[in-house]
Amino acid sequence: MDPLLQIFSAGASCRRSQNRMWIGLSLLVIFCPGCGGSANSSTATESVSSTAGTAELSANQAEAGTSNSDGTNGKSAAATVKHGRGEVWVDEKGQKWFGDVPLDAFFDQPYAVASDVTPLAGNAAITAVVSNLGSTDVPDPTMTEPPFKAPETETTPPPAGGDSWGDLISEVELDNEVKAIRNFLNENLQSVSNYNASMLMIPPKAATLAALAGVAIEHPNSVSWKADAKYVRDLGKQMNAETLRSGPKDQKRILELYEAMSDTLNRSRPAGLAEPPESDGFAEASEMRLLMHRMDEAEKRMKTEAGTDTALTSRKEMVAHEAALMATLAKIVTLPGYGYEDDPKFTGYAKTVVEAAMAIKGAAEGNDFATYELALTKVSTTCSNCHSDYKNN
């Protein structure tokens, strides 16, 4: 071979080797982007790719009869054209690309692959759990809650029913009513004329006195004459033992009973005073009709003397006293001996009066005229209905 031809052939082979080296280096840079796909890495890759493309073009121009396609990597010249990262394109061989990555590197149905929960062989425990689940079932976490435990509370006695003697009337209110009755009798029994003028008012006063003496016996708090309360009750009972008539005879009899009662209240009980019967109770000492007369007197007095907001404010002590007395007498008439303790209708009326009377007392103490007026009306309508149902009894 001609020496000159040998030198030219050797030079051509050397250039082809250099060209292949540059092309391989370019591909390596393209498929190995920088960490995180940052802008600096992308710029560097594009720069190297551009340099590689220039070197390849120069080598191909120098090599006569050489094909534009590179037989080593099978990638066409179109692959060297810059494509976007999210661009889908096809080279001249029909290969689909997604940016610079072959499309066949992705799964055809990625969601189906991701949802495939088929366990790997050899894990029987997981296989059993998965096989028991439906296609859309999600196992609920097991939550174990401690059993409910009621809060511990101290044992306390049940609250009072609200109608005990101490709830209805205080010992002070009770004693004040007895004093009022005592003063009334003292003023109207000193002469026959006074007695005759007040004769019809004496029986309700005496019956109320006897009833309150019975309450004093059972009241949780003490009055000064509690030890002699049974004698006071018996003296009030004797005042109504006979129907009163005008004239000196009954005036003298009632006066003598009053004086014995007054001495007993002063803790100077007369020596010859008879012992009261042990069997006596409220019904034996106080007639229901006379107690209801006193209840009616209380209602009328409240309406007359405390019929306005201003009057209630100035007379609230009187109203509270009358309401307490009304509630107490309303309870007494439901006790055994009067004959209505087993009558739910009658006891219902009485209970309503008790509750309304206590509402009156509370309203008076709180200067609440609206509540006072409403409760007083309740008393009136209840008493009217009761009298209508039991007027023949």
XYZ file of C-alpha atoms in Angstrom:
393
model
C 0.000 0.000 0.000
C 1.132 3.501 -0.746
C 2.596 5.015 2.446
C 0.547 8.177 1.976
C -2.650 6.146 1.729
C -1.755 4.231 4.886
C -1.275 7.458 6.812
C -4.644 8.826 5.603
C -6.448 5.616 6.566
C -4.902 5.624 9.988
C -5.939 9.263 10.516
C -9.506 8.533 9.485
C -9.750 5.608 11.926
C -8.475 7.782 14.746
C -11.060 10.483 14.038
C -13.885 7.916 13.986
C -12.795 6.597 17.406
C -12.806 10.102 18.828
C -16.258 10.772 17.432
C -17.689 7.658 19.048
C -16.177 8.643 22.367
C -17.849 12.069 22.287
C -21.235 10.571 21.331
C -21.072 8.071 24.232
C -20.145 10.829 26.677
C -23.102 12.950 25.498
C -25.588 10.113 26.022
C -24.214 9.464 29.502
C -24.750 13.092 30.473
C -28.300 13.149 29.023
C -29.502 10.092 30.932
C -27.844 11.026 34.223
C -29.347 14.419 35.235
C -28.260 16.225 38.353
C -29.779 15.556 41.809
C -33.337 16.854 42.237
C -33.627 17.933 38.551
C -32.472 21.439 39.431
C -32.159 24.194 36.859
C -28.341 24.171 37.086
C -28.166 20.448 36.284
C -30.546 20.859 33.341
C -28.480 23.694 31.932
C -25.282 21.730 32.240
C -26.842 18.725 30.503
C -28.099 20.830 27.643
C -24.699 22.442 27.276
C -22.887 19.119 27.078
C -25.516 17.754 24.679
C -25.026 20.757 22.411
C -21.252 20.277 22.453
C -21.643 16.594 21.727
C -24.008 17.323 18.852
C -21.501 19.777 17.346
C -18.667 17.271 17.632
C -20.769 14.552 16.036
C -21.753 16.802 13.146
C -18.133 17.745 12.521
C -17.049 14.112 12.591
C -19.767 13.082 10.171
C -18.849 15.839 7.751
C -15.221 14.722 7.831
C -16.158 11.085 7.276
C -17.275 10.598 3.699
C -20.126 8.202 2.975
C -20.872 7.795 6.668
C -24.559 7.512 7.696
C -26.157 10.202 9.885
C -27.393 7.483 12.245
C -25.218 6.128 15.004
C -25.289 2.334 14.876
C -24.053 1.907 18.457
C -26.978 3.379 20.446
C -29.592 3.194 17.662
C -30.776 6.739 18.428
C -31.520 8.983 15.439
C -30.376 12.530 14.982
C -33.849 13.618 15.955
C -33.009 12.477 19.452
C -30.495 15.252 19.721
C -33.224 17.834 19.226
C -34.189 19.522 22.502
C -37.559 18.291 23.845
C -39.489 19.441 26.888
C -39.534 17.354 30.073
C -43.265 16.610 29.787
C -43.282 16.264 25.974
C -44.253 12.925 24.412
C -42.566 12.374 21.034
C -41.635 9.571 18.602
C -38.283 9.131 16.981
C -37.811 7.926 13.391
C -37.706 4.282 14.542
C -41.125 4.508 16.138
C -39.791 4.619 19.738
C -41.987 6.751 22.018
C -40.276 9.071 24.465
C -41.470 11.090 27.467
C -39.028 13.940 27.514
C -35.646 12.175 27.562
C -36.978 8.899 29.015
C -38.302 5.990 26.892
C -42.066 5.647 27.403
C -41.852 1.898 27.869
C -40.090 2.521 31.184
C -43.532 3.363 32.671
C -46.318 0.870 33.609
C -49.262 0.779 31.228
C -51.755 0.889 34.142
C -49.905 2.383 37.120
C -53.021 2.609 39.385
C -53.840 -1.056 38.868
C -50.294 -1.995 39.783
C -50.324 0.243 42.855
C -53.647 -1.215 44.067
C -52.461 -4.791 43.675
C -52.244 -6.086 47.250
C -51.375 -9.626 46.334
C -48.799 -10.703 48.935
C -45.500 -12.190 48.073
C -45.156 -15.908 48.385
C -44.044 -17.221 51.753
C -46.073 -14.848 53.998
C -49.126 -16.904 54.969
C -50.283 -14.541 57.723
C -50.601 -11.589 55.365
C -52.256 -13.786 52.728
C -54.943 -14.832 55.204
C -55.738 -11.275 56.224
C -55.867 -9.962 52.651
C -58.053 -12.820 51.472
C -60.669 -11.985 54.094
C -61.021 -8.404 52.914
C -63.401 -7.293 50.204
C -62.286 -5.270 47.262
C -63.180 -2.010 49.028
C -62.999 -3.074 52.672
C -60.599 -1.324 54.973
C -59.924 -2.994 58.293
C -61.144 -0.872 61.201
C -58.696 -0.461 64.021
C -59.802 -2.273 67.130
C -60.417 0.218 69.908
C -60.818 -1.170 73.365
C -62.527 1.282 75.675
C -62.604 0.730 79.414
C -66.054 -0.074 80.782
C -68.046 2.927 81.956
C -67.772 3.504 85.660
C -70.277 5.724 87.360
C -68.676 8.500 89.368
C -68.548 7.786 93.012
C -70.716 10.047 95.078
C -71.213 10.316 98.749
C -74.380 8.804 100.086
C -76.672 11.593 101.150
C -80.184 11.422 102.531
C -82.963 12.164 100.033
C -84.124 15.771 99.977
C -87.136 16.694 101.992
C -90.455 16.632 100.225
C -90.927 20.335 100.925
C -94.114 19.900 102.996
C -92.737 19.070 106.437
C -93.846 21.359 109.263
C -90.456 23.052 109.304
C -90.701 23.755 105.558
C -94.210 25.186 105.722
C -94.068 27.328 108.841
C -91.269 28.417 111.124
C -91.542 28.251 114.894
C -91.545 32.065 114.917
C -94.478 32.290 112.494
C -96.331 29.639 114.473
C -95.784 31.444 117.786
C -96.764 34.789 116.230
C -100.114 33.368 115.097
C -100.797 31.948 118.559
C -100.013 35.346 120.080
C -102.380 37.051 117.621
C -105.201 34.672 118.587
C -104.447 35.202 122.262
C -104.634 38.985 121.875
C -107.907 38.724 119.951
C -109.544 36.644 122.670
C -108.259 38.901 125.394
C -109.785 41.967 123.717
C -113.162 40.392 122.966
C -113.882 38.311 126.066
C -113.609 40.948 128.777
C -117.230 42.040 128.405
C -120.489 40.509 127.229
C -120.929 43.190 124.587
C -117.537 42.572 123.086
C -118.134 38.859 123.214
C -121.482 39.167 121.460
C -119.952 41.343 118.727
C -117.131 38.904 118.003
C -118.894 35.616 118.791
C -118.852 34.300 115.230
C -115.107 34.930 114.880
C -114.145 32.983 117.984
C -114.637 29.395 116.682
C -112.175 29.712 113.719
C -109.618 31.306 116.067
C -110.005 28.529 118.638
C -109.762 25.796 115.972
C -106.632 27.381 114.501
C -105.102 27.634 117.976
C -105.736 23.926 118.622
C -104.310 22.954 115.214
C -101.127 25.001 115.672
C -100.649 23.476 119.127
C -100.687 20.082 117.409
C -98.077 21.321 114.890
C -95.932 22.613 117.763
C -95.888 19.109 119.224
C -94.421 17.681 115.973
C -92.406 20.683 114.780
C -88.645 20.074 114.542
C -87.964 23.393 116.264
C -89.188 24.415 119.678
C -91.474 27.152 120.946
C -91.351 28.216 124.567
C -94.573 26.357 125.436
C -93.919 23.173 123.449
C -93.899 21.014 126.596
C -97.473 22.115 127.369
C -98.691 22.167 123.758
C -101.108 19.280 124.301
C -102.897 21.280 127.024
C -103.157 24.303 124.750
C -104.648 22.107 122.042
C -107.206 20.646 124.458
C -108.261 24.088 125.677
C -108.834 25.235 122.092
C -110.855 22.070 121.475
C -113.068 22.798 124.524
C -113.864 26.305 123.266
C -115.654 24.704 120.292
C -117.191 21.853 122.246
C -120.590 23.570 122.044
C -122.194 26.013 119.647
C -121.701 29.483 121.011
C -124.652 31.608 121.984
C -124.750 35.244 122.824
C -125.038 36.264 126.467
C -123.048 36.035 129.679
C -123.174 32.256 130.070
C -121.019 31.394 127.061
C -119.009 34.567 127.508
C -117.997 33.409 131.001
C -117.231 29.857 129.880
C -114.985 30.953 127.011
C -113.279 33.509 129.238
C -112.355 30.862 131.801
C -110.892 28.613 129.096
C -108.945 31.541 127.680
C -107.430 32.412 131.069
C -106.304 28.807 131.580
C -104.813 28.817 128.102
C -103.056 32.125 128.692
C -101.496 30.853 131.940
C -100.336 27.695 130.179
C -98.689 29.680 127.398
C -96.943 31.681 130.139
C -95.607 28.386 131.553
C -97.927 28.663 134.574
C -100.290 25.823 133.827
C -103.175 25.654 136.369
C -102.893 22.792 138.830
C -106.396 21.466 138.296
C -106.155 21.334 134.477
C -107.448 17.983 133.173
C -105.090 15.661 131.300
C -105.914 15.628 127.539
C -106.917 12.324 125.887
C -103.908 10.557 124.368
C -105.942 9.604 121.285
C -106.663 13.175 120.283
C -105.244 14.309 116.989
C -105.793 17.166 114.572
C -109.240 16.029 113.470
C -110.475 15.635 117.057
C -109.258 19.084 118.093
C -110.038 21.202 115.006
C -113.012 20.990 112.696
C -112.107 21.181 108.975
C -114.816 23.752 108.241
C -113.350 26.157 110.782
C -109.790 25.711 109.477
C -110.961 26.458 105.940
C -112.656 29.583 107.276
C -109.242 30.762 108.511
C -107.685 29.914 105.124
C -110.366 32.003 103.412
C -109.629 34.867 105.802
C -105.927 34.691 104.825
C -106.729 34.827 101.112
C -109.040 37.807 101.488
C -106.580 39.682 103.660
C -103.792 39.296 101.100
C -106.047 40.456 98.276
C -107.267 43.456 100.265
C -104.072 44.617 101.921
C -101.512 43.606 99.271
C -103.298 44.028 95.963
C -100.636 46.191 94.306
C -96.908 46.102 93.799
C -96.360 48.895 96.286
C -98.668 47.331 98.866
C -96.865 44.003 98.570
C -93.551 45.693 99.270
C -94.883 47.415 102.410
C -96.905 44.411 103.628
C -94.640 41.534 102.633
C -94.214 40.309 106.236
C -97.973 40.011 106.635
C -98.246 38.212 103.269
C -95.460 35.777 104.129
C -97.148 35.004 107.473
C -100.593 34.451 105.961
C -99.169 32.282 103.178
C -97.272 30.093 105.658
C -100.416 29.642 107.748
C -102.480 28.816 104.644
C -99.998 26.140 103.521
C -99.930 24.608 107.007
C -103.713 24.406 107.334
C -104.033 23.014 103.794
C -101.776 20.145 104.777
C -103.583 19.514 108.074
C -106.952 18.868 106.393
C -105.429 15.998 104.389
C -104.274 14.113 107.503
C -106.037 10.976 108.778
C -109.225 11.616 110.698
C -110.785 14.142 108.331
C -111.860 11.423 105.916
C -110.115 12.641 102.754
C -106.627 11.247 103.163
C -107.376 8.527 100.569
C -109.175 10.802 98.123
C -106.662 11.674 95.363
C -108.809 14.474 94.005
C -109.131 16.239 97.352
C -105.497 15.722 98.306
C -104.568 17.019 94.833
C -106.466 20.229 95.493
C -104.803 20.584 98.887
C -101.348 19.970 97.448
C -101.920 22.672 94.832
C -102.891 25.138 97.553
C -99.791 24.240 99.573
C -97.517 24.810 96.570
C -99.226 28.067 95.588
C -99.065 29.355 99.155
C -95.340 28.656 99.331
C -94.930 30.476 96.001
C -96.760 33.454 97.508
C -94.426 33.443 100.480
C -91.338 33.335 98.274
C -92.662 36.076 96.009
C -93.387 38.308 98.990
C -89.895 37.850 100.363
C -88.433 38.601 96.921
C -90.783 41.508 96.063
C -91.969 39.639 92.964
C -95.481 40.948 92.430
C -96.096 39.083 89.157
C -95.402 35.700 90.738
C -97.348 36.678 93.852
C -100.415 37.673 91.851
C -100.303 34.519 89.735
C -99.962 32.244 92.771
C -102.745 34.011 94.664
C -105.039 33.526 91.669
C -104.098 29.841 91.678
C -105.192 29.584 95.296
C -108.541 31.229 94.521
C -109.357 29.013 91.534
C -108.287 25.829 93.326
C -110.351 26.570 96.414
C -113.329 27.454 94.237
C -113.068 24.195 92.304
C -112.684 22.199 95.516
C -115.737 23.792 97.096
C -117.736 23.128 93.949
C -116.824 19.423 93.984
C -117.293 18.920 97.739
C -119.962 21.513 98.581
C -122.400 18.837 99.789
C -119.829 17.174 102.057
